[in-house]
Every structure is written in structure tokens, then in C-alpha cells.
Amino acid sequence: QSPLHERYHTLDEIYLQLQTWNDEFGDNSEPLSRYYTNSGIIYDLIEIGQSTNDQLPIYAVKLSYNADQVSDKSKVLFLGQCHAEEILGVEISMELIKRFLYPQDYLNDYQTLIGVLYNTEIWIIPTHNPEGNTVVHGWDDDGDWLQDVSYRKNKTDVNGNGVFDFNSEGYGNDIDGVDLNRNYDFNW
């Protein structure tokens, strides 16, 4: 029922793909790619927290040579989606993970991918707003389809009426929800 194109990852699809990659690469010290010789494990899926209201897991993917170990390497952080409606950030982060895992499919870039993975830790969080992602993609609520493709916040009941109130017509004017980037600590 969603007006969004099927190419955009829903939250369930994000979780499924991350777990599929974890099954393939998470305990595999000999990745299938001949480009990562002597790399050890290159993919580490880590639950770094949960959403405030629905307790949905928030996952980070650590990509590096010997990703399962603590090392003294430069670290780069990619945050795919903070504001819920910014679903293109999810797509970019998922594609980035895929490119690092399958460098043989990107022959024009594989030397750069290998060099980056050898020398740094890449941390990718496809979404740290899983609640907002579900609002943007929509959900079935006892037979009613609820969705707001322009929603940007999480699902906090700000007005305290026990109901998640949002305006699915047009942009803004939502009664509930907290904009995550307004609540980061100093120097986060």
C-alpha cells in the first residue's frame, strides 16, 4: 500500500540484509573474495542500542581487516538515516557496505576499497532512527494503513495523550515525535 518505490529498504529489509551479510562474512576469516587475502574477518555486526519507544535494535556495521578485533586504526563513521524521511541515506549506506563486501563486482573501485579496508575501520549505521523509518514506510494497524512519507522524527508521545499523533497530510505539523539531531550531546 506504500507509495514508496520498492527499491527503498524497509526496516525489516535492512535487518534481513545485515543479518544475511553477517551469516556470510561475520565468522568467515577467509572472505570469498580473492581481493582480501589475509584479511581475517572483514564484517562485524554490532547492536549498539535500541530505539527509545519501540525498543527496535540499532545496528552498526564495522568493516575492516580483522574487524572482530580492537585495533589502532583511523575510524570513519557513516550515518545513513537520522531524519526519518531521508531514506536515500539508508540506500547509500547499504550500497557502501555491499561494495566493501563484494569488491570483485566493482572493478573500477576495488583497489581503493581494499586499501581503505586495510588501513581503516569503516563504521556504518544504516539508520539510527528505526522508529521513524517505520513511519515513512508505513505499517498495518489493525487493518488501517498508517504512513507519512514526509515524517522526520521518532515516535515519542510528546503531548502525553498515550497516542502517537502524526499528520500524514503534507509536511510538518506533527504533534508528536522528537527530532533526533536536536538531542545529541555536545561533540557527539
Short mmCIF file of N, CA, C and O in Angstrom, two decimals, residues 24-33 35-44 62-69 73 100-101 117-118:
data_model
loop_
_atom_site.label_atom_id
_atom_site.label_comp_id
_atom_site.label_asym_id
_atom_site.label_seq_id
_atom_site.Cartn_x
_atom_site.Cartn_y
_atom_site.Cartn_z
N GLU A 24 27.18 -14.58 6.15
CA GLU A 24 28.19 -14.87 5.13
C GLU A 24 29.59 -14.43 5.54
O GLU A 24 30.57 -15.11 5.25
N PHE A 25 29.71 -13.28 6.20
CA PHE A 25 31.02 -12.70 6.47
C PHE A 25 31.39 -12.60 7.94
O PHE A 25 32.56 -12.43 8.27
N GLY A 26 30.43 -12.66 8.85
CA GLY A 26 30.67 -12.38 10.26
C GLY A 26 31.65 -13.30 10.95
O GLY A 26 32.40 -12.86 11.82
N ASP A 27 31.65 -14.56 10.62
CA ASP A 27 32.59 -15.51 11.23
C ASP A 27 33.56 -16.08 10.21
O ASP A 27 34.23 -17.07 10.47
N ASN A 28 33.62 -15.47 9.06
CA ASN A 28 34.41 -16.00 7.96
C ASN A 28 35.76 -15.30 7.89
O ASN A 28 35.85 -14.17 7.43
N SER A 29 36.80 -15.96 8.36
CA SER A 29 38.13 -15.34 8.33
C SER A 29 38.78 -15.45 6.96
O SER A 29 39.86 -14.90 6.74
N GLU A 30 38.12 -16.13 6.04
CA GLU A 30 38.61 -16.22 4.65
C GLU A 30 37.48 -15.79 3.72
O GLU A 30 36.80 -16.61 3.14
N PRO A 31 37.25 -14.46 3.59
CA PRO A 31 36.16 -14.00 2.72
C PRO A 31 36.31 -14.59 1.32
O PRO A 31 37.40 -14.87 0.87
N LEU A 32 35.18 -14.76 0.67
CA LEU A 32 35.17 -15.40 -0.64
C LEU A 32 35.94 -14.61 -1.69
O LEU A 32 36.35 -15.16 -2.70
N SER A 33 36.15 -13.34 -1.45
CA SER A 33 36.85 -12.51 -2.43
C SER A 33 38.35 -12.75 -2.36
O SER A 33 38.97 -12.69 -1.30
N TYR A 35 40.39 -10.73 -3.27
CA TYR A 35 40.99 -9.42 -3.07
C TYR A 35 41.35 -9.15 -1.61
O TYR A 35 42.14 -8.26 -1.33
N TYR A 36 40.77 -9.86 -0.68
CA TYR A 36 41.03 -9.63 0.73
C TYR A 36 41.86 -10.77 1.33
O TYR A 36 41.50 -11.36 2.34
N THR A 37 42.97 -11.09 0.73
CA THR A 37 43.82 -12.16 1.25
C THR A 37 44.41 -11.75 2.59
O THR A 37 44.78 -10.59 2.81
N ASN A 38 44.45 -12.68 3.51
CA ASN A 38 44.98 -12.47 4.86
C ASN A 38 44.26 -11.35 5.62
O ASN A 38 44.86 -10.69 6.45
N SER A 39 42.99 -11.16 5.33
CA SER A 39 42.26 -10.05 5.95
C SER A 39 41.64 -10.42 7.29
O SER A 39 41.30 -9.55 8.06
N GLY A 40 41.46 -11.70 7.54
CA GLY A 40 40.67 -12.09 8.70
C GLY A 40 39.22 -11.73 8.45
O GLY A 40 38.79 -11.54 7.31
N ILE A 41 38.46 -11.62 9.50
CA ILE A 41 37.04 -11.26 9.38
C ILE A 41 36.93 -9.79 8.99
O ILE A 41 37.57 -8.93 9.60
N ILE A 42 36.12 -9.50 7.97
CA ILE A 42 36.01 -8.12 7.48
C ILE A 42 34.69 -7.45 7.86
O ILE A 42 34.52 -6.26 7.62
N TYR A 43 33.76 -8.19 8.47
CA TYR A 43 32.42 -7.67 8.76
C TYR A 43 32.06 -8.02 10.19
O TYR A 43 32.12 -9.17 10.59
N ASP A 44 31.69 -7.00 10.95
CA ASP A 44 31.25 -7.22 12.33
C ASP A 44 29.95 -6.45 12.53
O ASP A 44 29.93 -5.22 12.44
N LYS A 62 30.82 -2.76 11.34
CA LYS A 62 32.24 -2.41 11.34
C LYS A 62 32.90 -3.20 10.22
O LYS A 62 32.83 -4.44 10.19
N LEU A 63 33.52 -2.50 9.29
CA LEU A 63 34.22 -3.11 8.17
C LEU A 63 35.70 -2.79 8.28
O LEU A 63 36.07 -1.62 8.40
N SER A 64 36.52 -3.81 8.27
CA SER A 64 37.96 -3.61 8.37
C SER A 64 38.65 -4.96 8.26
O SER A 64 38.01 -6.00 8.40
N TYR A 65 39.93 -4.94 8.03
CA TYR A 65 40.69 -6.17 8.21
C TYR A 65 40.63 -6.51 9.69
O TYR A 65 40.80 -5.64 10.54
N ASN A 66 40.38 -7.76 10.00
CA ASN A 66 40.24 -8.23 11.39
C ASN A 66 39.21 -7.39 12.16
O ASN A 66 39.47 -6.92 13.26
N ALA A 67 38.05 -7.24 11.56
CA ALA A 67 37.00 -6.40 12.13
C ALA A 67 36.53 -6.88 13.49
O ALA A 67 35.96 -6.11 14.26
N ASP A 68 36.75 -8.14 13.80
CA ASP A 68 36.32 -8.68 15.09
C ASP A 68 37.29 -8.36 16.21
O ASP A 68 37.06 -8.72 17.36
N GLN A 69 38.36 -7.66 15.89
CA GLN A 69 39.37 -7.32 16.89
C GLN A 69 39.42 -5.80 17.10
O GLN A 69 39.06 -5.03 16.23
N LYS A 73 43.40 1.85 14.47
CA LYS A 73 43.28 2.34 13.10
C LYS A 73 42.40 3.58 13.10
O LYS A 73 41.57 3.77 13.99
N PHE A 100 32.02 -2.84 -0.21
CA PHE A 100 33.18 -3.34 0.54
C PHE A 100 33.18 -4.86 0.64
O PHE A 100 34.23 -5.48 0.62
N LEU A 101 32.02 -5.45 0.73
CA LEU A 101 31.95 -6.90 0.87
C LEU A 101 32.20 -7.64 -0.45
O LEU A 101 32.68 -8.77 -0.44
N LEU A 117 39.88 -0.55 3.40
CA LEU A 117 39.57 -1.58 4.39
C LEU A 117 40.82 -2.04 5.13
O LEU A 117 40.77 -2.37 6.31
N TYR A 118 41.95 -2.05 4.46
CA TYR A 118 43.21 -2.48 5.08
C TYR A 118 43.69 -1.45 6.12
O TYR A 118 44.22 -1.83 7.16
#
